[in-house]
Coordinates of C-alpha atoms in Angstrom, one line a residue:
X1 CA -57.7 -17.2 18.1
X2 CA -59.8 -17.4 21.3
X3 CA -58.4 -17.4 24.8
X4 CA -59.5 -20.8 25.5
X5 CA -57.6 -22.0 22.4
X6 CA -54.8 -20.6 23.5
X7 CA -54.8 -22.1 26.7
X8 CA -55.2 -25.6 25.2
X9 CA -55.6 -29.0 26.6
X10 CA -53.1 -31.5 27.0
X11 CA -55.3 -33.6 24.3
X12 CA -54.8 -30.2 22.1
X13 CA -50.8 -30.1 23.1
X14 CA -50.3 -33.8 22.3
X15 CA -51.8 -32.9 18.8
X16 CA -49.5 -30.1 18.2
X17 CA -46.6 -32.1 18.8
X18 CA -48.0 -34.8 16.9
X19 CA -48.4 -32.3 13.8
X20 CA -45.3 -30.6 14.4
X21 CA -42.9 -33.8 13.9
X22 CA -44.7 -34.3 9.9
X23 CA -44.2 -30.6 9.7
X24 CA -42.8 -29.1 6.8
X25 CA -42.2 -25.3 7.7
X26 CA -38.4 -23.9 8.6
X27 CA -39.5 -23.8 12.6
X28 CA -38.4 -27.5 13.2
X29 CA -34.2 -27.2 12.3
X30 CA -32.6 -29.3 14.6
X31 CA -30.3 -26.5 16.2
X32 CA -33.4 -25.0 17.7
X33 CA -33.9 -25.6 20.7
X34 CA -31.2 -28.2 21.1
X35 CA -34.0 -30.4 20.7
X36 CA -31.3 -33.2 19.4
X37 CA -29.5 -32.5 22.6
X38 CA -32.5 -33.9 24.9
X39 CA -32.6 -37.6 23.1
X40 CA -31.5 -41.0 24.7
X41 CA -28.8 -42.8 23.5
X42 CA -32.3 -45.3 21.6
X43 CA -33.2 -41.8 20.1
X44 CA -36.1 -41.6 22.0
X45 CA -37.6 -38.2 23.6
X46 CA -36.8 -38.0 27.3
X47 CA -40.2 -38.5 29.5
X48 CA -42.4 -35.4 30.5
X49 CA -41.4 -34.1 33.5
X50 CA -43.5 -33.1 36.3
X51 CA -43.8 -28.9 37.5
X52 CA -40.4 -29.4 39.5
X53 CA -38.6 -30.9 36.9
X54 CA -39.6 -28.6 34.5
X55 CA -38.5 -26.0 36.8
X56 CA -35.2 -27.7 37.3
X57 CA -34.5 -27.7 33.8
X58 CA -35.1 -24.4 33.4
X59 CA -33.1 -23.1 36.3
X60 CA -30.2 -25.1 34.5
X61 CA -30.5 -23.5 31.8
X62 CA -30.6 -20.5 33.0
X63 CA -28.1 -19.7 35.6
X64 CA -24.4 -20.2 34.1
X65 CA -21.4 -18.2 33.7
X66 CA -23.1 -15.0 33.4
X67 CA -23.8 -14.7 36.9
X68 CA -20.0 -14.3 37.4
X69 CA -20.3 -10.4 36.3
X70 CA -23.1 -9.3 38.6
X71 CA -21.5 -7.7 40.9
X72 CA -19.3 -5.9 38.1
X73 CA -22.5 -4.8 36.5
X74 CA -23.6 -3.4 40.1
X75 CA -20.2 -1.4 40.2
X76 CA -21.4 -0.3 36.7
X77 CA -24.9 0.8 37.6
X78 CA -24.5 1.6 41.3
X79 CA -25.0 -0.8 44.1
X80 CA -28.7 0.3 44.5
X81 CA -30.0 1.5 41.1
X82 CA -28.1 -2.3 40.2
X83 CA -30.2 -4.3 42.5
X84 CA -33.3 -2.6 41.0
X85 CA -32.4 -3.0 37.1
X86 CA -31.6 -6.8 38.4
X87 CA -35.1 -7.2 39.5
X88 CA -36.6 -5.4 36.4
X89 CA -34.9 -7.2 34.1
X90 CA -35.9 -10.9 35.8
X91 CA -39.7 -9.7 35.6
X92 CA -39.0 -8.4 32.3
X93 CA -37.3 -11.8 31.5
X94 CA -40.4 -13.1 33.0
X95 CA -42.9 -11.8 31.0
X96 CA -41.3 -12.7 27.7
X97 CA -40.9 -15.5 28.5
X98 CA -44.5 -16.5 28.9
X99 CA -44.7 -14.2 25.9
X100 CA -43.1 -16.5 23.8
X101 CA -45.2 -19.8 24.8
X102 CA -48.4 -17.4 23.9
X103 CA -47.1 -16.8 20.5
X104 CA -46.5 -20.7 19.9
X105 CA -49.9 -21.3 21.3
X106 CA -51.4 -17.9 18.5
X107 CA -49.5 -19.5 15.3
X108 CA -49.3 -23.7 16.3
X109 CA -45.4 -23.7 16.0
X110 CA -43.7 -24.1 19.3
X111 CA -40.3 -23.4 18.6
X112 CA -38.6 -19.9 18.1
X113 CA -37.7 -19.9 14.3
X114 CA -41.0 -20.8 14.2
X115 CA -42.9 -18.2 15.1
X116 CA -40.5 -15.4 13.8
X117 CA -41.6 -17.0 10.4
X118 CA -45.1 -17.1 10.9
X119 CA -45.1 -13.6 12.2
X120 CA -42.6 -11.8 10.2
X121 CA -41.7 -14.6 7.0
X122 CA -38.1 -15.8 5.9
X123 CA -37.2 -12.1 6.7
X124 CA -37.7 -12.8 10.5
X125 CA -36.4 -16.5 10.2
X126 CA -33.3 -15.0 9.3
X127 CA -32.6 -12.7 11.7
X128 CA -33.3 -14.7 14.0
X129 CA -30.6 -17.1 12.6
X130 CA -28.4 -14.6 12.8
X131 CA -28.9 -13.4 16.2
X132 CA -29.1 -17.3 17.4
X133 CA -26.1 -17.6 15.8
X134 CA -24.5 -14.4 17.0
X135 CA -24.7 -15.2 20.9
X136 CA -23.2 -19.2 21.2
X137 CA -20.4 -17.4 19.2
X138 CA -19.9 -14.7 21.6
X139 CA -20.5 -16.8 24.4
X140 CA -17.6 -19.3 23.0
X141 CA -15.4 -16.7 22.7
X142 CA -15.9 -15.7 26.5
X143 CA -15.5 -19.0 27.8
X144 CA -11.9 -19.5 26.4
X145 CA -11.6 -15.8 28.1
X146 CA -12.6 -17.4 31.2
X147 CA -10.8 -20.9 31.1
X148 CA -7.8 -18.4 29.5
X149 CA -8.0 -16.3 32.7
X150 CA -9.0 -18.7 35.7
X151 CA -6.5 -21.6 34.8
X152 CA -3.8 -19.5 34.2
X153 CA -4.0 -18.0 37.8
X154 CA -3.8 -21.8 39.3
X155 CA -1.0 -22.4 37.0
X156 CA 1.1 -19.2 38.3
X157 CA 0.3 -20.6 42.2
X158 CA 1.4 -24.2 41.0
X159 CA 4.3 -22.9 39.3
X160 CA 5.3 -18.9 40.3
X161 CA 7.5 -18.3 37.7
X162 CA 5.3 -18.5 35.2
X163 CA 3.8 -15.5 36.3
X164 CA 6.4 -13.2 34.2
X165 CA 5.0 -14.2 31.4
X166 CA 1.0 -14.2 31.8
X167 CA 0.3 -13.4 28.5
X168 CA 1.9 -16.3 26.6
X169 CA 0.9 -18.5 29.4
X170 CA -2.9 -17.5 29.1
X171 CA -2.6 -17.9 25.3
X172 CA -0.7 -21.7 26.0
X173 CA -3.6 -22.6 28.3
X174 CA -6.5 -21.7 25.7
X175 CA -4.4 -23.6 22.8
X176 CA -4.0 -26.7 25.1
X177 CA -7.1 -26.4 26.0
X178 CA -9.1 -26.3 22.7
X179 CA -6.8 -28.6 20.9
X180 CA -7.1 -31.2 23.8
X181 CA -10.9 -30.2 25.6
X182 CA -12.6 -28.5 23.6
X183 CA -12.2 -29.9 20.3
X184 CA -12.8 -33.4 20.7
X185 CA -15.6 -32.4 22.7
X186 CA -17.0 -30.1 20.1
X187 CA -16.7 -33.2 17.4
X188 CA -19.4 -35.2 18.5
X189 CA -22.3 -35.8 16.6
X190 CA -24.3 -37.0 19.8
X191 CA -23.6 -34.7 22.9
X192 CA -26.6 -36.0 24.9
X193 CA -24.3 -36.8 27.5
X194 CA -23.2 -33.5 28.1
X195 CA -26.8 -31.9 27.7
X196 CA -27.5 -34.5 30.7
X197 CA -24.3 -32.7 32.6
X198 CA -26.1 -29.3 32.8
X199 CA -26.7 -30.6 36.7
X200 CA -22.6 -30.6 37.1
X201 CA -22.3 -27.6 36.0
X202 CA -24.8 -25.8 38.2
X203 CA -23.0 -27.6 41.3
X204 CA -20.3 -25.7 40.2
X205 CA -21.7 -22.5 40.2
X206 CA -23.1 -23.1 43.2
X207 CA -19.9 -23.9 44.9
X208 CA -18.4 -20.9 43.7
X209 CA -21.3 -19.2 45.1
X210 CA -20.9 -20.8 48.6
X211 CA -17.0 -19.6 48.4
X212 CA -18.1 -16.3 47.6
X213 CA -20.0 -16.5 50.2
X214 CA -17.6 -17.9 52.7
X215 CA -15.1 -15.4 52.2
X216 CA -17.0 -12.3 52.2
X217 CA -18.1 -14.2 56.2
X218 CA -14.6 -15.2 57.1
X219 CA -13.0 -11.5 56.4
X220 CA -9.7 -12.9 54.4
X221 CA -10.4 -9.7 52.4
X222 CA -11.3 -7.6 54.4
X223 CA -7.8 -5.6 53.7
X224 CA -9.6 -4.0 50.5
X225 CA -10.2 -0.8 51.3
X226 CA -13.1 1.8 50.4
X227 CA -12.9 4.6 47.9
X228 CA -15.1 7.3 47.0
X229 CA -17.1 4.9 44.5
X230 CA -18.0 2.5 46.6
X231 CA -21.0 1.7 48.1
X232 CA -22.4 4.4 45.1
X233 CA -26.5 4.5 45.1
X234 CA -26.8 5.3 41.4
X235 CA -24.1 5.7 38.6
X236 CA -25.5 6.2 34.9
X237 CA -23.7 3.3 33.4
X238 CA -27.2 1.6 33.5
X239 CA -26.5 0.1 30.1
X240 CA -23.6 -2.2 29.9
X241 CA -25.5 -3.5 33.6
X242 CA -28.3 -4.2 31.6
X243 CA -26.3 -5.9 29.0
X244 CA -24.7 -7.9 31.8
X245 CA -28.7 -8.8 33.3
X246 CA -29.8 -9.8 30.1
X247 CA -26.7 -12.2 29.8
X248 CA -27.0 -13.9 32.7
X249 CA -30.7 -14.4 32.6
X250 CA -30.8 -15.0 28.5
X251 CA -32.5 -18.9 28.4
X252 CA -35.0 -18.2 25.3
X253 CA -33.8 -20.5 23.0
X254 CA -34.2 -23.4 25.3
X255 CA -37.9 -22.1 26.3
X256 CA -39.6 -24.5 23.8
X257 CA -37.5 -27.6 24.5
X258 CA -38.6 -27.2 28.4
X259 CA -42.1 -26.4 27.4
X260 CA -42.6 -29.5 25.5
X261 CA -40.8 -31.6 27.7
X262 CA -43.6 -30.4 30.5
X263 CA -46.1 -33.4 31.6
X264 CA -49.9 -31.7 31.0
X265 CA -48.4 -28.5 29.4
X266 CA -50.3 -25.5 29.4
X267 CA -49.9 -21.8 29.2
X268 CA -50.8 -21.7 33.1
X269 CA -48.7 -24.2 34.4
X270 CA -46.0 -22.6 32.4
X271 CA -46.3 -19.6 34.3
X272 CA -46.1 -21.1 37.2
X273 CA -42.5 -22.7 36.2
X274 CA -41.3 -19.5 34.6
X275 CA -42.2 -18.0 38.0
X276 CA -40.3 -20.6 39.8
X277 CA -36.8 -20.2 37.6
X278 CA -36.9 -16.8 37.1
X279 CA -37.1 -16.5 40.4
X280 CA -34.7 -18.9 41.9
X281 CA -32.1 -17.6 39.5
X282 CA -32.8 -13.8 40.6
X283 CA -31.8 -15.3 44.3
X284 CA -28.8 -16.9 42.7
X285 CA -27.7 -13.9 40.7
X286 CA -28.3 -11.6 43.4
X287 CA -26.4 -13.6 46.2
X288 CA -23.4 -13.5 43.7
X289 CA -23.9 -9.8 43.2
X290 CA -24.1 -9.2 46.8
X291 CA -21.2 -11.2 48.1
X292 CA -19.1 -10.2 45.4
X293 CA -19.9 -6.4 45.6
X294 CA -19.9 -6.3 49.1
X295 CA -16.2 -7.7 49.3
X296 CA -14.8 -5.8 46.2
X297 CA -17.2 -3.1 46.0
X298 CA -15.4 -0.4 43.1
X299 CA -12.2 -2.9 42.1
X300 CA -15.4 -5.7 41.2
X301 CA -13.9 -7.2 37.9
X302 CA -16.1 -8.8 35.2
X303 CA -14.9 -11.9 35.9
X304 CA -15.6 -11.6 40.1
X305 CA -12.7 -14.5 40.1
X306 CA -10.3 -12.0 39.1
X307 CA -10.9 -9.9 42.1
X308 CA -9.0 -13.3 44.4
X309 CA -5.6 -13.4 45.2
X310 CA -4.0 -15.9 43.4
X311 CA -2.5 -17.4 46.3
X312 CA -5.8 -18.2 48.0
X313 CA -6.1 -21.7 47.0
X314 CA -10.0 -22.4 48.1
X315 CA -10.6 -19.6 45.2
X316 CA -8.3 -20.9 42.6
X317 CA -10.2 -24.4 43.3
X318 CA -13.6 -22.5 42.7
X319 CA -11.6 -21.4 39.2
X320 CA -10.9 -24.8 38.5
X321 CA -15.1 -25.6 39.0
X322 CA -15.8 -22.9 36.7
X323 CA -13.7 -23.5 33.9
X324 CA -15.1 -26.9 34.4
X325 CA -18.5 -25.6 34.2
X326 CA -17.7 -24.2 31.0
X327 CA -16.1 -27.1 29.5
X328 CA -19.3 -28.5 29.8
X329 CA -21.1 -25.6 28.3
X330 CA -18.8 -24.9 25.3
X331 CA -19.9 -27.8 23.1
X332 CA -23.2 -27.5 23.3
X333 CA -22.9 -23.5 22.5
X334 CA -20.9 -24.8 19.7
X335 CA -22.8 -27.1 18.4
X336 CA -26.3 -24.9 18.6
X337 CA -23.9 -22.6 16.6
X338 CA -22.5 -25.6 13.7
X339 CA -26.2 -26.9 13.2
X340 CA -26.9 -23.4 12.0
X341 CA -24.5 -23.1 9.4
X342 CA -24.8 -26.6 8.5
X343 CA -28.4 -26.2 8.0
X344 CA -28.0 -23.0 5.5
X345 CA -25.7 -24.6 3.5
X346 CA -27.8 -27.4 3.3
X347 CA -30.6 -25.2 2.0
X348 CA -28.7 -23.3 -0.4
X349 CA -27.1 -26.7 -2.0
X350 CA -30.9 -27.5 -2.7
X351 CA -31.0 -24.0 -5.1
X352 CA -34.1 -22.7 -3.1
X353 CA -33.0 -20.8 0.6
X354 CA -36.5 -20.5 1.0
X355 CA -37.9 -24.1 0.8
X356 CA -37.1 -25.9 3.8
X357 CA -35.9 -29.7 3.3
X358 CA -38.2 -32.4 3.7
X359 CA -36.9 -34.0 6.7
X360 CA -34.3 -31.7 8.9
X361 CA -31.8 -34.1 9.8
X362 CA -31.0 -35.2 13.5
X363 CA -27.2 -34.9 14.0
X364 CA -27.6 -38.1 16.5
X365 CA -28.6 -40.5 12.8
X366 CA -26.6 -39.0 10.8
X367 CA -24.2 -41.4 8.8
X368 CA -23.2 -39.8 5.6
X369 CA -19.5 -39.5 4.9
X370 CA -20.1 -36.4 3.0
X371 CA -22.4 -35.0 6.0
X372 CA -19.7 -35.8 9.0
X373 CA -17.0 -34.6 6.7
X374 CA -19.0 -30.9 6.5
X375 CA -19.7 -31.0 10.5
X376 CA -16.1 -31.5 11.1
X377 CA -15.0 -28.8 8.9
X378 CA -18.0 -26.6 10.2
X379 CA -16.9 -27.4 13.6
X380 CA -13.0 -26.4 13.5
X381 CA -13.7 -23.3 11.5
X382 CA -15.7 -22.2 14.4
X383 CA -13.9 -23.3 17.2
X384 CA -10.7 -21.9 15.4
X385 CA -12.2 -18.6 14.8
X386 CA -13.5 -18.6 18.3
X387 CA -9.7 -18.9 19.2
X388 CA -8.0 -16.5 17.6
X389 CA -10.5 -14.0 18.5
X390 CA -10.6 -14.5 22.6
X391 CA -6.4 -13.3 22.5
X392 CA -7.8 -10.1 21.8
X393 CA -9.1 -9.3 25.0
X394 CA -8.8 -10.5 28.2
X395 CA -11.6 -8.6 30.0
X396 CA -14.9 -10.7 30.7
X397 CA -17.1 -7.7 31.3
X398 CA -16.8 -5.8 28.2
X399 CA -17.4 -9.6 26.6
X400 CA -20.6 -10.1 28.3
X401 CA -21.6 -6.6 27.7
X402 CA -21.3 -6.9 24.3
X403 CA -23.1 -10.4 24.2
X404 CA -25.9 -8.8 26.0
X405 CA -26.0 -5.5 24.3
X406 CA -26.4 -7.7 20.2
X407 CA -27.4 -10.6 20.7
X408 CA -29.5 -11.4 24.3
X409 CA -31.8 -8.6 24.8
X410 CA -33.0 -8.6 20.8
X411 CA -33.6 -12.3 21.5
X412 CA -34.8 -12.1 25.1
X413 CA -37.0 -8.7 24.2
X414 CA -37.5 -6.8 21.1
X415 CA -38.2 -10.2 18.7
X416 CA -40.5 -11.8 21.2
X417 CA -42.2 -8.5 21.4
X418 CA -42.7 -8.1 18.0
X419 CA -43.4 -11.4 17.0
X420 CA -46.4 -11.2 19.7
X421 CA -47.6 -7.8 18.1
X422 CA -47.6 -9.0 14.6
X423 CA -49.5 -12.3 16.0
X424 CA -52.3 -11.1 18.3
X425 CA -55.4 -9.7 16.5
X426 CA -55.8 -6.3 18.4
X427 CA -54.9 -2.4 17.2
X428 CA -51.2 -1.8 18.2
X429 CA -52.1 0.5 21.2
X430 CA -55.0 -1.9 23.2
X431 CA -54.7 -3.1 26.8
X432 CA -53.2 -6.9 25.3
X433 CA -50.7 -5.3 23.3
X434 CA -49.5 -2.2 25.4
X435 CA -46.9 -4.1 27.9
X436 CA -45.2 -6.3 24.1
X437 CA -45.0 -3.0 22.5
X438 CA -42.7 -1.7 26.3
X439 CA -40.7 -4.5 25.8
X440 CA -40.0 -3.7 21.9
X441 CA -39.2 0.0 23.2
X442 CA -37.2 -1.1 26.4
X443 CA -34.7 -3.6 23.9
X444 CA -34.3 -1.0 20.9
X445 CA -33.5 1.7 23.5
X446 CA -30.7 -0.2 25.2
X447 CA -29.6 -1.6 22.3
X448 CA -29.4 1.4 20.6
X449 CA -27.6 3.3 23.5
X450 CA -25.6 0.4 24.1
X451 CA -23.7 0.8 20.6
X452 CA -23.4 4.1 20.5
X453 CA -22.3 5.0 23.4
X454 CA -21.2 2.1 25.2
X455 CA -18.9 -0.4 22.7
X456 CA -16.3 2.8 22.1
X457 CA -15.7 2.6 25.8
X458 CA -16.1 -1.5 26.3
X459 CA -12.0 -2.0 27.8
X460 CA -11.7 1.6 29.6
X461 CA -12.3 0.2 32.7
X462 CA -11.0 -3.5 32.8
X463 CA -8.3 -4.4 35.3
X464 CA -8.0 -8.1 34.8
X465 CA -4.8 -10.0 34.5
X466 CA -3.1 -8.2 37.3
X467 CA -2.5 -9.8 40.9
X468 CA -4.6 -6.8 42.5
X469 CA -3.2 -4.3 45.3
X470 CA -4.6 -5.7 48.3
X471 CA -2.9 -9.3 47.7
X472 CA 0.4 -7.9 47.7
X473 CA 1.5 -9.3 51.4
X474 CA -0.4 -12.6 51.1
X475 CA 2.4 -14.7 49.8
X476 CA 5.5 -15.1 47.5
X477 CA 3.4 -15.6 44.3
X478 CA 1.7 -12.3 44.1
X479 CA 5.6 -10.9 45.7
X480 CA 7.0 -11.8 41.6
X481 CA 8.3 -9.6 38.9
X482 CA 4.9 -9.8 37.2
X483 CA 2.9 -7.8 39.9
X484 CA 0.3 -5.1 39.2
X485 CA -1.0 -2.8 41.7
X486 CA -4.6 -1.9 40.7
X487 CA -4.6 1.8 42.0
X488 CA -3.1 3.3 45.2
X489 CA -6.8 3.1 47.0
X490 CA -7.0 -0.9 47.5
X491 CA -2.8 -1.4 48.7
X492 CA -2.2 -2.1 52.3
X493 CA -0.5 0.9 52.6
X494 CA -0.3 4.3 50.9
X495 CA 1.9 4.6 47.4
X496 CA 2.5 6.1 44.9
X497 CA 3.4 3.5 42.8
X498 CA 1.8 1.8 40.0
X499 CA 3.2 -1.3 38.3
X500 CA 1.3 -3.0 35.0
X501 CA 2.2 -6.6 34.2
X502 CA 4.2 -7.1 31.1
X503 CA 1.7 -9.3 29.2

C-alpha cells in the first residue's frame, strides 16, 4: 500500500469504520478494545472527540496504578540509569504506538486482534488472546494486593489492635471486599458507567501525587535516613525496572477505541495525540518517581504507599483514593478478561474455533438466559481465582514486575513489531523496517532475561506489610506488638534489633 493510502482521509476513515461494523473476520470480538465499554446507555457510539479529548482519553488510560512502583523500579535500576530507561521506554511506548495505527491503516482492520490475524493468521489471533488475557488477570490480582494492603493499614489506625494480626485482617479486607465491591461490580453486563469514571480515578492518582508531593516539601519524613544504596547512579537490575515502565505505561489495547473515537482521524493527527499522552504521563510517572525516591530512596517499596507510616492520616486518606481508583478499574479489567473466555467458548460450541460468528455479540443487548447464566459463571470463576491467588503474596513490585515482564512488553513491543514486519512490503533489513525489527529485539531480550533471571528472585527484596523503622516514635499504632523494623539503617536511632510481623 502507498504512503498516501496509508495516511487516509477522513472520507477513507469513515469508510473503514463503515466496513468494519458488516465485518466478518475475528478482529471485531467485543472485548477488544472495550469497544462495548464506550456506548451510551441508547447504545449509541459516543461523539468524536476533538485532539484534546482524544488526548484526554488517552492519558486516562494510560496513567493508573502502575505509576505507584516508579520509584521502586528507580531503587531497582538506580536513580539515574532509572530516569533514563523511564524516558526510553515512553518513546519506545511512543513509537509503537503509532506503530500499531500504521498496521491498521496497512491491513484495513483497526483493532488489535485484527491485525495479529491478518499478519500472522489464527496462530497470532491467539496469542494475542492469550496475552490479552494474561495481563487484566494479573492486573486483577494486584489490585486486591493493593486494596489488601492500603485498607488494611487505615483499618489498623482506626482500630490498633488489629494490627497483631495483619495477615488475617488483609485477607478479611480482600474477602469483604470482593464479595461486597467487587463482585457486584464485576456482574454487570453494561459497565458504561464506570468506563465514563476513568476521570475519577485519575483525580485520584493525582491527589496521591500531590501528597507525595507535599510530604517530600513539608519534611515529615525527613527522619529516614541514607544508606550506602541510596542515591545509587546505576545498579543492573535494569530488568524488573523495565517490567515496572512497561506496566505503568502499557495502554495498547485501548489504542484503537481512542483512535476511532478521534474527530478527522488520521495517522498524523494521531501522532500528535500519542505525543501529547505519552508525554503528559512521562511527567506524571516521573513526578511520582521523583517524590517518592527522593523521600524513601533505598527502603522505596513497590507499592510507594507502603513506605507511610500508618499513623499519618493525610497518607492513609491518599490509600483510601487509590483503592478507590482501583475499584473502579477492577471491573473493567475483569470484564475485558470474561468477554474473552466467553467469546472462545462461544466459538468452540459452534464446532469450528476458526470461523468467527456472524455477529459478535455486544454484552450491553444481550438478553439470553443461557448467555447471562455463562457471564455470571465466567465472571465468579475469575474473580474467585483472582482471590485466592493475591493471598499468596503481598508484595506489589514483584506483581507488577511480573505483569510487565509476560504480558505488557510482548503486547506493547515484540507483537506490534512483528505484526508491522510481516505487514509492510520491504526486505526485513530496509530503513522502514530497521527501528520494528529494535523493538522485536528490545521485548524478546527483556523478556527473555526477565524469566530467567529475574522471576527466581521476584520476593527477595520486598518489605511490605511491616510498619517501617523510621515510624517507630510517630504514635501509639506503629508502638504495638505487631511492629517490624525494616533494617537498622532507616531507625531513629542505632539497633541492633530486628523484629518481623507475625502475619
Amino acid at each position: 500500500m502507498e504512503n498516501g493510502a496509508r495516511r487516509g482521509t477522513a472520507t477513507e476513515f469513515s469508510y473503514i469504520l463503515q466496513r468494519q461494523a458488516s465485518d466478518d473476520s475475528v478482529d471485531i470480538h467485543a472485548f477488544d478494545d472495550l469497544n462495548t465499554l464506550m456506548k451510551d446507555d441508547n447504545n449509541s457510539s459516543t461523539q468524536l472527540s476533538s485532539l484534546r479529548q482524544a488526548s484526554f482519553n488517552y492519558i486516562n488510560s494510560i496513567v493508573g496504578s502502575g505509576v505507584i512502583g516508579i520509584p521502586y523500579a528507580l531503587h531497582r535500576a538506580g536513580f539515574g540509569l532509572g530516569l533514563l530507561l523511564l524516558i526510553l521506554v515512553a518513546v519506545i511506548t511512543d513509537y509503537s504506538l503509532v506503530l500499531m495505527i500504521q498496521c491498521g491503516h496497512m491491513c484495513g482492520r483497526f483493532n488489535y486482534p485484527g491485525i495479529m490475524e491478518a499478519a500472522y493468521g489464527k496462530w497470532g489471533y491467539y496469542l494475542l488472546l492469550l496475552l490479552q488475557f494474561m495481563y487484566p488477570f494479573l492486573a486483577m490480582i494486584s489490585y486486591n494486593v493493593v486494596v489488601g494492603d492500603t485498607l488494611s493499614k487505615v483499618l489498623v489506625r482506626l482500630i490498633p489492635g488489629l494490627g497483631q494480626s495483619m495477615g488475617a485482617v488483609r485477607l478479611g479486607v480482600v474477602f469483604i471486599v470482593t464479595l461486597c465491591v467487587t463482585v457486584p461490580l464485576c456482574l454487570y453486563k453494561n459497565v458504561s458507567r464506570l468506563a465514563k469514571a476513568s476521570f475519577v480515578s485519575l483525580a485520584c492518582v493525582v491527589f496521591i501525587l500531590l501528597c507525595v508531593i507535599y510530604k517530600l516539601i513539608s519534611g515529615d519524613y525527613s527522619m529516614v535516613k541514607d544508606t550506602p544504596e541510596s542515591w545509587r547512579v546505576m545498579h543492573f537490575d535494569v530488568v524488573p525496572a523495565i517490567g515496572v515502565f512497561a506496566f505503568a505505561f502499557m495502554c495498547h489495547h485501548n489504542t484503537f477505541l481512542v483512535y476511532q473515537s478521534m474527530r478527522n482521524a488520521s495517522l498524523e493527527l494521531w501522532q500528535h495525540v500519542t505525543h501529547i499522552s505519552v508525554g503528559f504521563a512521562l511527567i506524571i510517572s516521573a513526578l511520582f518517581g521523583l517524590a517518592g525516591y527522593a523521600t524513601f530512596r533505598a527502603l522505596s517499596q513497590g507499592d510507594l504507599l507502603e513506605n507511610y507510616c500508618w499513623y499519618d492520616d493525610l497518607m492513609n486518606l491518599s490509600r483510601v483514593a487509590f483503592s478507590i481508583s482501583i475499584l473502579l478499574t477492577f471491573p473493567i479489567e475483569c470484564f475485558v478478561a470474561r468477554e474473552i473466555v466467553r467469546t472462545q467458548l462461544e466459538r468452540f460450541k459452534a464446532h469450528d474455533p476458526t470461523t468467527t460468528l456472524e455477529k459478535p455479540k455486544d454484552p450491553t443487548e444481550e438478553t439470553g438466559e443461557e448467555d447471562e447464566e455463562n457471564s455470571v459463571i465466567i465472571t465468579l470463576v475469575i474473580v474467585f481465582l483472582a482471590f485466592i491467588i493475591s493471598p499468596g503474596t503481598d508484595c506489589l513490585g514483584p506483581i507488577l514486575e511480573l505483569n510487565g515482564l509476560l504480558a505488557a512488553i510482548p503486547l506493547a513491543y515484540i507483537l506490534p513489531g512483528l505484526a508491522f514486519i510481516q505487514l509492510e512490503p520491504h526486505s526485513l533489513f530496509s530503513r522502514e523496517k530497521l527501528p520494528a525489527l529494535g523493538l522485536v529485539i528490545f521485548g524478546v531480550l527483556v523478556t527473555i532475561s526477565g524469566v530467567s533471571v529475574q522471576i527466581p528472585n521476584l520476593f527477595s527484596d520486598c518489605a511490605t506489610g511491616t510498619v517501617m523503622g523510621y515510624c517507630e516514635t510517630g504514635d501509639s499504632v506503629a508502638n504495638t506488638s505487631a511492629k517490624a523494623i525494616v533494617g537498622d539503617i532507616c531507625t531513629p536511632a542505632p539497633t541492633s534489633t530486628k523484629i518481623i510481623m507475625k502475619m
